[in-house]
PDB file of N, CA and C in Angstrom:
ATOM      1  N   MET I 140      28.768  40.523 -14.642  1.00 96.00           N
ATOM      2  CA  MET I 140      28.949  40.449 -16.076  1.00 96.00           C
ATOM      3  C   MET I 140      29.497  39.072 -16.437  1.00 96.00           C
ATOM      4  N   ILE I 141      29.003  38.530 -17.531  1.00 98.00           N
ATOM      5  CA  ILE I 141      29.425  37.237 -18.063  1.00 98.00           C
ATOM      6  C   ILE I 141      30.070  37.465 -19.427  1.00 98.00           C
ATOM      7  N   LEU I 142      31.189  36.802 -19.657  1.00 98.00           N
ATOM      8  CA  LEU I 142      31.856  36.865 -20.953  1.00 98.00           C
ATOM      9  C   LEU I 142      31.699  35.522 -21.646  1.00 98.00           C
ATOM     10  N   GLU I 143      30.990  35.538 -22.769  1.00 98.00           N
ATOM     11  CA  GLU I 143      30.852  34.345 -23.611  1.00 98.00           C
ATOM     12  C   GLU I 143      32.066  34.272 -24.523  1.00 98.00           C
ATOM     13  N   HIS I 144      32.639  33.079 -24.655  1.00 98.00           N
ATOM     14  CA  HIS I 144      33.837  32.865 -25.463  1.00 98.00           C
ATOM     15  C   HIS I 144      33.559  31.710 -26.416  1.00 98.00           C
ATOM     16  N   ALA I 145      33.773  31.929 -27.709  1.00 98.00           N
ATOM     17  CA  ALA I 145      33.613  30.856 -28.687  1.00 98.00           C
ATOM     18  C   ALA I 145      34.670  30.992 -29.766  1.00 98.00           C
ATOM     19  N   LEU I 146      35.426  29.919 -29.989  1.00 98.00           N
ATOM     20  CA  LEU I 146      36.320  29.852 -31.141  1.00 98.00           C
ATOM     21  C   LEU I 146      35.497  29.296 -32.287  1.00 98.00           C
ATOM     22  N   LEU I 147      35.416  30.052 -33.373  1.00 98.00           N
ATOM     23  CA  LEU I 147      34.561  29.685 -34.501  1.00 98.00           C
ATOM     24  C   LEU I 147      35.421  29.182 -35.656  1.00 98.00           C
ATOM     25  N   PRO I 148      35.473  27.862 -35.871  1.00 98.00           N
ATOM     26  CA  PRO I 148      36.238  27.307 -36.988  1.00 98.00           C
ATOM     27  C   PRO I 148      35.399  27.356 -38.268  1.00 98.00           C
ATOM     28  N   VAL I 149      35.658  28.342 -39.082  1.00 98.00           N
ATOM     29  CA  VAL I 149      34.893  28.538 -40.315  1.00 98.00           C
ATOM     30  C   VAL I 149      35.496  27.672 -41.415  1.00 98.00           C
ATOM     31  N   VAL I 150      34.625  27.082 -42.211  1.00 98.00           N
ATOM     32  CA  VAL I 150      35.079  26.262 -43.334  1.00 98.00           C
ATOM     33  C   VAL I 150      36.045  27.095 -44.184  1.00 98.00           C
ATOM     34  N   PRO I 151      37.245  26.570 -44.457  1.00 94.00           N
ATOM     35  CA  PRO I 151      38.195  27.322 -45.284  1.00 94.00           C
ATOM     36  C   PRO I 151      37.558  27.768 -46.603  1.00 94.00           C
ATOM     37  N   ASP I 152      37.972  28.895 -47.078  1.00 95.00           N
ATOM     38  CA  ASP I 152      37.490  29.506 -48.320  1.00 95.00           C
ATOM     39  C   ASP I 152      36.063  30.059 -48.212  1.00 95.00           C
ATOM     40  N   ARG I 153      35.490  30.103 -47.000  1.00 98.00           N
ATOM     41  CA  ARG I 153      34.150  30.672 -46.827  1.00 98.00           C
ATOM     42  C   ARG I 153      34.179  31.842 -45.844  1.00 98.00           C
ATOM     43  N   THR I 154      35.372  32.360 -45.560  1.00 98.00           N
ATOM     44  CA  THR I 154      35.478  33.415 -44.551  1.00 98.00           C
ATOM     45  C   THR I 154      34.789  34.706 -44.992  1.00 98.00           C
ATOM     46  N   ALA I 155      34.896  35.065 -46.249  1.00 98.00           N
ATOM     47  CA  ALA I 155      34.239  36.293 -46.718  1.00 98.00           C
ATOM     48  C   ALA I 155      32.720  36.164 -46.597  1.00 98.00           C
ATOM     49  N   GLU I 156      32.191  34.997 -46.968  1.00 98.00           N
ATOM     50  CA  GLU I 156      30.750  34.745 -46.824  1.00 98.00           C
ATOM     51  C   GLU I 156      30.335  34.799 -45.357  1.00 98.00           C
ATOM     52  N   PHE I 157      31.167  34.192 -44.496  1.00 98.00           N
ATOM     53  CA  PHE I 157      30.878  34.194 -43.063  1.00 98.00           C
ATOM     54  C   PHE I 157      30.834  35.613 -42.524  1.00 98.00           C
ATOM     55  N   GLU I 158      31.825  36.422 -42.867  1.00 98.00           N
ATOM     56  CA  GLU I 158      31.867  37.796 -42.361  1.00 98.00           C
ATOM     57  C   GLU I 158      30.650  38.596 -42.828  1.00 98.00           C
ATOM     58  N   ALA I 159      30.219  38.393 -44.063  1.00 98.00           N
ATOM     59  CA  ALA I 159      29.022  39.079 -44.565  1.00 98.00           C
ATOM     60  C   ALA I 159      27.781  38.616 -43.806  1.00 98.00           C
ATOM     61  N   ALA I 160      27.680  37.313 -43.559  1.00 98.00           N
ATOM     62  CA  ALA I 160      26.542  36.778 -42.811  1.00 98.00           C
ATOM     63  C   ALA I 160      26.568  37.258 -41.364  1.00 98.00           C
ATOM     64  N   PHE I 161      27.759  37.353 -40.794  1.00 98.00           N
ATOM     65  CA  PHE I 161      27.869  37.824 -39.416  1.00 98.00           C
ATOM     66  C   PHE I 161      27.387  39.266 -39.315  1.00 98.00           C
ATOM     67  N   GLU I 162      27.714  40.071 -40.294  1.00 98.00           N
ATOM     68  CA  GLU I 162      27.250  41.465 -40.297  1.00 98.00           C
ATOM     69  C   GLU I 162      25.720  41.510 -40.319  1.00 98.00           C
ATOM     70  N   GLN I 163      25.090  40.601 -41.024  1.00 98.00           N
ATOM     71  CA  GLN I 163      23.624  40.514 -41.027  1.00 98.00           C
ATOM     72  C   GLN I 163      23.097  40.042 -39.673  1.00 98.00           C
ATOM     73  N   ALA I 164      23.814  39.110 -39.035  1.00 98.00           N
ATOM     74  CA  ALA I 164      23.365  38.514 -37.780  1.00 98.00           C
ATOM     75  C   ALA I 164      23.627  39.408 -36.563  1.00 98.00           C
ATOM     76  N   ARG I 165      24.593  40.269 -36.654  1.00 98.00           N
ATOM     77  CA  ARG I 165      25.002  41.085 -35.499  1.00 98.00           C
ATOM     78  C   ARG I 165      23.849  41.826 -34.836  1.00 98.00           C
ATOM     79  N   PRO I 166      22.952  42.474 -35.581  1.00 98.00           N
ATOM     80  CA  PRO I 166      21.848  43.176 -34.908  1.00 98.00           C
ATOM     81  C   PRO I 166      20.910  42.248 -34.133  1.00 98.00           C
ATOM     82  N   LEU I 167      20.841  40.983 -34.520  1.00 98.00           N
ATOM     83  CA  LEU I 167      19.970  40.036 -33.830  1.00 98.00           C
ATOM     84  C   LEU I 167      20.401  39.841 -32.385  1.00 98.00           C
ATOM     85  N   ILE I 168      21.693  39.700 -32.166  1.00 98.00           N
ATOM     86  CA  ILE I 168      22.196  39.507 -30.809  1.00 98.00           C
ATOM     87  C   ILE I 168      22.264  40.845 -30.065  1.00 98.00           C
ATOM     88  N   ALA I 169      22.561  41.906 -30.794  1.00 98.00           N
ATOM     89  CA  ALA I 169      22.722  43.215 -30.164  1.00 98.00           C
ATOM     90  C   ALA I 169      21.436  43.719 -29.518  1.00 98.00           C
ATOM     91  N   ARG I 170      20.297  43.272 -30.002  1.00 98.00           N
ATOM     92  CA  ARG I 170      19.039  43.739 -29.414  1.00 98.00           C
ATOM     93  C   ARG I 170      18.505  42.808 -28.331  1.00 98.00           C
ATOM     94  N   ALA I 171      19.249  41.753 -28.016  1.00 98.00           N
ATOM     95  CA  ALA I 171      18.816  40.813 -26.978  1.00 98.00           C
ATOM     96  C   ALA I 171      18.895  41.467 -25.601  1.00 98.00           C
ATOM     97  N   PRO I 172      17.887  41.255 -24.764  1.00 98.00           N
ATOM     98  CA  PRO I 172      17.968  41.770 -23.389  1.00 98.00           C
ATOM     99  C   PRO I 172      19.199  41.208 -22.681  1.00 98.00           C
ATOM    100  N   GLY I 173      19.929  42.063 -21.990  1.00 98.00           N
ATOM    101  CA  GLY I 173      21.129  41.661 -21.269  1.00 98.00           C
ATOM    102  C   GLY I 173      22.404  41.700 -22.084  1.00 98.00           C
ATOM    103  N   PHE I 174      22.304  41.931 -23.399  1.00 98.00           N
ATOM    104  CA  PHE I 174      23.496  42.048 -24.250  1.00 98.00           C
ATOM    105  C   PHE I 174      24.227  43.333 -23.893  1.00 98.00           C
ATOM    106  N   ARG I 175      25.561  43.266 -23.781  1.00 98.00           N
ATOM    107  CA  ARG I 175      26.363  44.456 -23.502  1.00 98.00           C
ATOM    108  C   ARG I 175      27.270  44.830 -24.666  1.00 98.00           C
ATOM    109  N   SER I 176      27.985  43.849 -25.225  1.00 98.00           N
ATOM    110  CA  SER I 176      28.910  44.137 -26.323  1.00 98.00           C
ATOM    111  C   SER I 176      29.361  42.831 -26.951  1.00 98.00           C
ATOM    112  N   LEU I 177      29.957  42.964 -28.144  1.00 98.00           N
ATOM    113  CA  LEU I 177      30.592  41.805 -28.762  1.00 98.00           C
ATOM    114  C   LEU I 177      31.806  42.248 -29.539  1.00 98.00           C
ATOM    115  N   THR I 178      32.719  41.305 -29.679  1.00 98.00           N
ATOM    116  CA  THR I 178      33.902  41.482 -30.502  1.00 98.00           C
ATOM    117  C   THR I 178      34.097  40.211 -31.305  1.00 98.00           C
ATOM    118  N   LEU I 179      34.285  40.353 -32.599  1.00 98.00           N
ATOM    119  CA  LEU I 179      34.641  39.227 -33.457  1.00 98.00           C
ATOM    120  C   LEU I 179      36.037  39.502 -33.985  1.00 98.00           C
ATOM    121  N   SER I 180      36.961  38.595 -33.716  1.00 98.00           N
ATOM    122  CA  SER I 180      38.356  38.754 -34.143  1.00 98.00           C
ATOM    123  C   SER I 180      38.757  37.564 -34.998  1.00 98.00           C
ATOM    124  N   LYS I 181      39.635  37.826 -35.957  1.00 98.00           N
ATOM    125  CA  LYS I 181      40.135  36.783 -36.863  1.00 98.00           C
ATOM    126  C   LYS I 181      41.554  36.412 -36.442  1.00 98.00           C
ATOM    127  N   SER I 182      41.837  35.115 -36.410  1.00 98.00           N
ATOM    128  CA  SER I 182      43.153  34.642 -36.010  1.00 98.00           C
ATOM    129  C   SER I 182      44.224  35.056 -37.024  1.00 98.00           C
ATOM    130  N   ALA I 183      45.341  35.546 -36.518  1.00 98.00           N
ATOM    131  CA  ALA I 183      46.469  35.902 -37.381  1.00 98.00           C
ATOM    132  C   ALA I 183      47.181  34.647 -37.885  1.00 98.00           C
ATOM    133  N   GLU I 184      47.166  33.571 -37.076  1.00 98.00           N
ATOM    134  CA  GLU I 184      47.861  32.350 -37.453  1.00 98.00           C
ATOM    135  C   GLU I 184      46.993  31.383 -38.257  1.00 98.00           C
ATOM    136  N   SER I 185      45.713  31.429 -38.041  1.00 97.00           N
ATOM    137  CA  SER I 185      44.788  30.509 -38.702  1.00 97.00           C
ATOM    138  C   SER I 185      43.596  31.322 -39.211  1.00 97.00           C
ATOM    139  N   PRO I 186      43.688  31.886 -40.420  1.00 95.00           N
ATOM    140  CA  PRO I 186      42.717  32.880 -40.882  1.00 95.00           C
ATOM    141  C   PRO I 186      41.291  32.393 -41.074  1.00 95.00           C
ATOM    142  N   HIS I 187      41.037  31.114 -40.861  1.00 97.00           N
ATOM    143  CA  HIS I 187      39.658  30.637 -40.920  1.00 97.00           C
ATOM    144  C   HIS I 187      39.082  30.407 -39.511  1.00 97.00           C
ATOM    145  N   THR I 188      39.850  30.813 -38.485  1.00 98.00           N
ATOM    146  CA  THR I 188      39.379  30.704 -37.103  1.00 98.00           C
ATOM    147  C   THR I 188      39.112  32.096 -36.554  1.00 98.00           C
ATOM    148  N   TYR I 189      37.945  32.242 -35.945  1.00 98.00           N
ATOM    149  CA  TYR I 189      37.513  33.522 -35.375  1.00 98.00           C
ATOM    150  C   TYR I 189      37.282  33.341 -33.884  1.00 98.00           C
ATOM    151  N   LEU I 190      37.460  34.415 -33.141  1.00 98.00           N
ATOM    152  CA  LEU I 190      37.167  34.445 -31.716  1.00 98.00           C
ATOM    153  C   LEU I 190      35.991  35.387 -31.508  1.00 98.00           C
ATOM    154  N   LEU I 191      34.918  34.851 -30.961  1.00 98.00           N
ATOM    155  CA  LEU I 191      33.746  35.648 -30.633  1.00 98.00           C
ATOM    156  C   LEU I 191      33.703  35.826 -29.128  1.00 98.00           C
ATOM    157  N   LEU I 192      33.685  37.077 -28.691  1.00 98.00           N
ATOM    158  CA  LEU I 192      33.538  37.421 -27.279  1.00 98.00           C
ATOM    159  C   LEU I 192      32.281  38.270 -27.143  1.00 98.00           C
ATOM    160  N   VAL I 193      31.362  37.838 -26.298  1.00 98.00           N
ATOM    161  CA  VAL I 193      30.124  38.571 -26.077  1.00 98.00           C
ATOM    162  C   VAL I 193      29.977  38.803 -24.588  1.00 98.00           C
ATOM    163  N   GLU I 194      29.727  40.052 -24.218  1.00 98.00           N
ATOM    164  CA  GLU I 194      29.465  40.387 -22.818  1.00 98.00           C
ATOM    165  C   GLU I 194      27.957  40.400 -22.591  1.00 98.00           C
ATOM    166  N   TRP I 195      27.534  39.709 -21.537  1.00 98.00           N
ATOM    167  CA  TRP I 195      26.134  39.646 -21.122  1.00 98.00           C
ATOM    168  C   TRP I 195      26.025  40.142 -19.690  1.00 98.00           C
ATOM    169  N   GLU I 196      24.881  40.686 -19.346  1.00 98.00           N
ATOM    170  CA  GLU I 196      24.634  41.097 -17.963  1.00 98.00           C
ATOM    171  C   GLU I 196      24.701  39.880 -17.042  1.00 98.00           C
ATOM    172  N   GLN I 197      24.018  38.796 -17.426  1.00 98.00           N
ATOM    173  CA  GLN I 197      24.034  37.567 -16.632  1.00 98.00           C
ATOM    174  C   GLN I 197      23.947  36.355 -17.558  1.00 98.00           C
ATOM    175  N   LEU I 198      24.334  35.216 -17.061  1.00 98.00           N
ATOM    176  CA  LEU I 198      24.401  34.000 -17.869  1.00 98.00           C
ATOM    177  C   LEU I 198      23.065  33.672 -18.533  1.00 98.00           C
ATOM    178  N   SER I 199      21.979  33.792 -17.798  1.00 98.00           N
ATOM    179  CA  SER I 199      20.669  33.435 -18.348  1.00 98.00           C
ATOM    180  C   SER I 199      20.250  34.342 -19.504  1.00 98.00           C
ATOM    181  N   ASP I 200      20.811  35.547 -19.596  1.00 98.00           N
ATOM    182  CA  ASP I 200      20.506  36.410 -20.747  1.00 98.00           C
ATOM    183  C   ASP I 200      20.915  35.728 -22.044  1.00 98.00           C
ATOM    184  N   HIS I 201      22.003  34.957 -21.989  1.00 98.00           N
ATOM    185  CA  HIS I 201      22.452  34.233 -23.176  1.00 98.00           C
ATOM    186  C   HIS I 201      21.793  32.864 -23.279  1.00 98.00           C
ATOM    187  N   THR I 202      21.945  32.066 -22.233  1.00 97.00           N
ATOM    188  CA  THR I 202      21.550  30.659 -22.304  1.00 97.00           C
ATOM    189  C   THR I 202      20.040  30.456 -22.377  1.00 97.00           C
ATOM    190  N   GLU I 203      19.271  31.326 -21.768  1.00 98.00           N
ATOM    191  CA  GLU I 203      17.814  31.196 -21.791  1.00 98.00           C
ATOM    192  C   GLU I 203      17.174  32.258 -22.689  1.00 98.00           C
ATOM    193  N   GLY I 204      17.575  33.512 -22.478  1.00 98.00           N
ATOM    194  CA  GLY I 204      16.965  34.610 -23.222  1.00 98.00           C
ATOM    195  C   GLY I 204      17.245  34.557 -24.714  1.00 98.00           C
ATOM    196  N   PHE I 205      18.500  34.767 -25.088  1.00 98.00           N
ATOM    197  CA  PHE I 205      18.835  34.806 -26.511  1.00 98.00           C
ATOM    198  C   PHE I 205      18.630  33.450 -27.173  1.00 98.00           C
ATOM    199  N   ARG I 206      19.138  32.392 -26.563  1.00 97.00           N
ATOM    200  CA  ARG I 206      19.022  31.066 -27.186  1.00 97.00           C
ATOM    201  C   ARG I 206      17.579  30.566 -27.285  1.00 97.00           C
ATOM    202  N   GLY I 207      16.691  31.136 -26.509  1.00 98.00           N
ATOM    203  CA  GLY I 207      15.287  30.751 -26.577  1.00 98.00           C
ATOM    204  C   GLY I 207      14.453  31.636 -27.481  1.00 98.00           C
ATOM    205  N   SER I 208      15.094  32.541 -28.193  1.00 98.00           N
ATOM    206  CA  SER I 208      14.372  33.549 -28.970  1.00 98.00           C
ATOM    207  C   SER I 208      14.296  33.221 -30.462  1.00 98.00           C
ATOM    208  N   ALA I 209      13.363  33.881 -31.137  1.00 98.00           N
ATOM    209  CA  ALA I 209      13.263  33.792 -32.598  1.00 98.00           C
ATOM    210  C   ALA I 209      14.516  34.382 -33.245  1.00 98.00           C
ATOM    211  N   ASP I 210      15.099  35.417 -32.621  1.00 98.00           N
ATOM    212  CA  ASP I 210      16.335  36.001 -33.157  1.00 98.00           C
ATOM    213  C   ASP I 210      17.461  34.970 -33.174  1.00 98.00           C
ATOM    214  N   TYR I 211      17.523  34.105 -32.169  1.00 98.00           N
ATOM    215  CA  TYR I 211      18.558  33.071 -32.162  1.00 98.00           C
ATOM    216  C   TYR I 211      18.329  32.059 -33.285  1.00 98.00           C
ATOM    217  N   ARG I 212      17.086  31.724 -33.543  1.00 98.00           N
ATOM    218  CA  ARG I 212      16.812  30.800 -34.655  1.00 98.00           C
ATOM    219  C   ARG I 212      17.297  31.396 -35.976  1.00 98.00           C
ATOM    220  N   GLU I 213      17.138  32.700 -36.147  1.00 98.00           N
ATOM    221  CA  GLU I 213      17.635  33.364 -37.356  1.00 98.00           C
ATOM    222  C   GLU I 213      19.166  33.423 -37.346  1.00 98.00           C
ATOM    223  N   TRP I 214      19.765  33.685 -36.190  1.00 98.00           N
ATOM    224  CA  TRP I 214      21.227  33.669 -36.010  1.00 98.00           C
ATOM    225  C   TRP I 214      21.781  32.314 -36.463  1.00 98.00           C
ATOM    226  N   LYS I 215      21.150  31.233 -36.000  1.00 98.00           N
ATOM    227  CA  LYS I 215      21.577  29.889 -36.393  1.00 98.00           C
ATOM    228  C   LYS I 215      21.472  29.696 -37.900  1.00 98.00           C
ATOM    229  N   ARG I 216      20.363  30.122 -38.491  1.00 98.00           N
ATOM    230  CA  ARG I 216      20.157  29.957 -39.929  1.00 98.00           C
ATOM    231  C   ARG I 216      21.245  30.688 -40.716  1.00 98.00           C
ATOM    232  N   LEU I 217      21.612  31.870 -40.254  1.00 98.00           N
ATOM    233  CA  LEU I 217      22.613  32.668 -40.960  1.00 98.00           C
ATOM    234  C   LEU I 217      24.043  32.146 -40.785  1.00 98.00           C
ATOM    235  N   LEU I 218      24.363  31.590 -39.612  1.00 98.00           N
ATOM    236  CA  LEU I 218      25.775  31.343 -39.283  1.00 98.00           C
ATOM    237  C   LEU I 218      26.195  29.894 -39.074  1.00 98.00           C
ATOM    238  N   HIS I 219      25.348  29.053 -38.564  1.00 98.00           N
ATOM    239  CA  HIS I 219      25.812  27.742 -38.099  1.00 98.00           C
ATOM    240  C   HIS I 219      26.337  26.831 -39.206  1.00 98.00           C
ATOM    241  N   HIS I 220      25.927  27.026 -40.440  1.00 98.00           N
ATOM    242  CA  HIS I 220      26.419  26.160 -41.524  1.00 98.00           C
ATOM    243  C   HIS I 220      27.862  26.472 -41.935  1.00 98.00           C
ATOM    244  N   PHE I 221      28.450  27.545 -41.395  1.00 98.00           N
ATOM    245  CA  PHE I 221      29.837  27.887 -41.722  1.00 98.00           C
ATOM    246  C   PHE I 221      30.849  27.139 -40.848  1.00 98.00           C
ATOM    247  N   TYR I 222      30.416  26.515 -39.743  1.00 98.00           N
ATOM    248  CA  TYR I 222      31.340  25.955 -38.761  1.00 98.00           C
ATOM    249  C   TYR I 222      31.637  24.477 -39.022  1.00 98.00           C
ATOM    250  N   ASP I 223      32.933  24.136 -38.931  1.00 97.00           N
ATOM    251  CA  ASP I 223      33.352  22.745 -39.018  1.00 97.00           C
ATOM    252  C   ASP I 223      34.674  22.584 -38.274  1.00 97.00           C
ATOM    253  N   PRO I 224      34.627  21.962 -37.088  1.00 97.00           N
ATOM    254  CA  PRO I 224      33.477  21.425 -36.372  1.00 97.00           C
ATOM    255  C   PRO I 224      32.681  22.541 -35.687  1.00 97.00           C
ATOM    256  N   PHE I 225      31.565  22.152 -35.079  1.00 96.00           N
ATOM    257  CA  PHE I 225      30.739  23.133 -34.393  1.00 96.00           C
ATOM    258  C   PHE I 225      31.496  23.651 -33.166  1.00 96.00           C
ATOM    259  N   PRO I 226      31.461  24.958 -32.907  1.00 97.00           N
ATOM    260  CA  PRO I 226      32.250  25.527 -31.813  1.00 97.00           C
ATOM    261  C   PRO I 226      31.730  25.162 -30.428  1.00 97.00           C
ATOM    262  N   VAL I 227      32.664  25.155 -29.488  1.00 94.00           N
ATOM    263  CA  VAL I 227      32.337  25.014 -28.075  1.00 94.00           C
ATOM    264  C   VAL I 227      32.204  26.421 -27.506  1.00 94.00           C
ATOM    265  N   VAL I 228      31.117  26.667 -26.803  1.00 97.00           N
ATOM    266  CA  VAL I 228      30.877  27.975 -26.192  1.00 97.00           C
ATOM    267  C   VAL I 228      31.061  27.828 -24.688  1.00 97.00           C
ATOM    268  N   GLN I 229      31.819  28.752 -24.101  1.00 98.00           N
ATOM    269  CA  GLN I 229      32.022  28.766 -22.656  1.00 98.00           C
ATOM    270  C   GLN I 229      31.717  30.154 -22.131  1.00 98.00           C
ATOM    271  N   HIS I 230      31.419  30.220 -20.843  1.00 98.00           N
ATOM    272  CA  HIS I 230      31.081  31.490 -20.196  1.00 98.00           C
ATOM    273  C   HIS I 230      32.033  31.720 -19.024  1.00 98.00           C
ATOM    274  N   PHE I 231      32.472  32.966 -18.872  1.00 98.00           N
ATOM    275  CA  PHE I 231      33.477  33.307 -17.872  1.00 98.00           C
ATOM    276  C   PHE I 231      33.044  34.525 -17.061  1.00 98.00           C
ATOM    277  N   THR I 232      33.533  34.579 -15.828  1.00 97.00           N
ATOM    278  CA  THR I 232      33.416  35.778 -15.009  1.00 97.00           C
ATOM    279  C   THR I 232      34.831  36.295 -14.763  1.00 97.00           C
ATOM    280  N   THR I 233      34.991  37.579 -14.693  1.00 96.00           N
ATOM    281  CA  THR I 233      36.311  38.205 -14.552  1.00 96.00           C
ATOM    282  C   THR I 233      36.874  37.980 -13.152  1.00 96.00           C
ATOM    283  N   VAL I 234      38.125  37.554 -13.114  1.00 97.00           N
ATOM    284  CA  VAL I 234      38.854  37.409 -11.857  1.00 97.00           C
ATOM    285  C   VAL I 234      39.809  38.591 -11.697  1.00 97.00           C
ATOM    286  N   PHE I 235      40.562  38.894 -12.753  1.00 95.00           N
ATOM    287  CA  PHE I 235      41.473  40.030 -12.779  1.00 95.00           C
ATOM    288  C   PHE I 235      41.360  40.713 -14.128  1.00 95.00           C
ATOM    289  N   ALA I 236      41.613  42.002 -14.158  1.00 94.00           N
ATOM    290  CA  ALA I 236      41.658  42.752 -15.411  1.00 94.00           C
ATOM    291  C   ALA I 236      42.731  43.822 -15.274  1.00 94.00           C
ATOM    292  N   ALA I 237      43.383  44.138 -16.377  1.00 94.00           N
ATOM    293  CA  ALA I 237      44.412  45.176 -16.387  1.00 94.00           C
ATOM    294  C   ALA I 237      44.389  45.868 -17.739  1.00 94.00           C
ATOM    295  N   ARG I 238      44.761  47.107 -17.750  1.00 91.00           N
ATOM    296  CA  ARG I 238      44.885  47.872 -18.982  1.00 91.00           C
ATOM    297  C   ARG I 238      46.197  48.642 -18.945  1.00 91.00           C
ATOM    298  N   SER I 239      46.720  48.876 -20.116  1.00 91.00           N
ATOM    299  CA  SER I 239      47.912  49.701 -20.222  1.00 91.00           C
ATOM    300  C   SER I 239      47.572  51.098 -19.742  1.00 91.00           C
ATOM    301  N   PRO I 240      48.467  51.756 -19.006  1.00 90.00           N
ATOM    302  CA  PRO I 240      48.175  53.120 -18.539  1.00 90.00           C
ATOM    303  C   PRO I 240      47.855  54.075 -19.691  1.00 90.00           C
ATOM    304  N   GLY I 241      48.374  53.799 -20.873  1.00 80.00           N
ATOM    305  CA  GLY I 241      48.114  54.659 -22.026  1.00 80.00           C
ATOM    306  C   GLY I 241      46.701  54.553 -22.564  1.00 80.00           C
ATOM    307  N   THR I 242      45.921  53.569 -22.115  1.00 68.00           N
ATOM    308  CA  THR I 242      44.568  53.406 -22.641  1.00 68.00           C
ATOM    309  C   THR I 242      43.491  53.977 -21.728  1.00 68.00           C
ATOM    310  N   THR I 243      43.904  54.525 -20.590  1.00 59.00           N
ATOM    311  CA  THR I 243      42.899  55.090 -19.694  1.00 59.00           C
ATOM    312  C   THR I 243      42.451  56.445 -20.205  1.00 59.00           C
ATOM    313  N   ALA I 244      41.227  56.784 -19.942  1.00 54.00           N
ATOM    314  CA  ALA I 244      40.681  58.080 -20.378  1.00 54.00           C
ATOM    315  C   ALA I 244      41.303  59.186 -19.550  1.00 54.00           C
ATOM    316  N   SER I 245      41.558  60.286 -20.191  1.00 47.00           N
ATOM    317  CA  SER I 245      42.081  61.458 -19.471  1.00 47.00           C
ATOM    318  C   SER I 245      41.191  62.650 -19.752  1.00 47.00           C
ATOM    319  N   PRO I 246      41.111  63.578 -18.823  1.00 49.00           N
ATOM    320  CA  PRO I 246      40.266  64.743 -19.042  1.00 49.00           C
ATOM    321  C   PRO I 246      40.732  65.539 -20.249  1.00 49.00           C
ATOM    322  N   THR I 247      39.781  66.126 -20.943  1.00 51.00           N
ATOM    323  CA  THR I 247      40.117  66.974 -22.087  1.00 51.00           C
ATOM    324  C   THR I 247      40.677  68.286 -21.595  1.00 51.00           C
ATOM    325  N   ASN I 248      41.788  68.701 -22.151  1.00 44.00           N
ATOM    326  CA  ASN I 248      42.401  69.965 -21.789  1.00 44.00           C
ATOM    327  C   ASN I 248      42.013  71.013 -22.812  1.00 44.00           C
ATOM    328  N   PRO I 249      41.217  72.022 -22.426  1.00 43.00           N
ATOM    329  CA  PRO I 249      40.772  73.014 -23.413  1.00 43.00           C
ATOM    330  C   PRO I 249      41.876  73.978 -23.864  1.00 43.00           C
ATOM    331  N   HIS I 250      43.046  73.951 -23.222  1.00 42.00           N
ATOM    332  CA  HIS I 250      44.109  74.917 -23.580  1.00 42.00           C
ATOM    333  C   HIS I 250      45.182  74.271 -24.398  1.00 42.00           C
TER     334      HIS I 250
END
């Protein structure tokens, strides 16, 4: 699994427009082969900065598959004009992971 990481610096005062455009763009990436999940988070300290995390099966699913597709061209048309400066995208593989014990799934107790 590959984790794509991008800090998205959205032009101030355009965050509502960006979020609406992102909602339109989300299905474009979600249907890409190798796509697993995405999370878009807004910074608490800098409300015009967003963190995009996308899980891919493998790196080429993003760098060759999605970026080489017509859906990516539409993604760019919808979103890229909101960024200043343009974001740096990096890809990561997991070394360690941990979860709080309270977040693990537990069997349902019917009684």
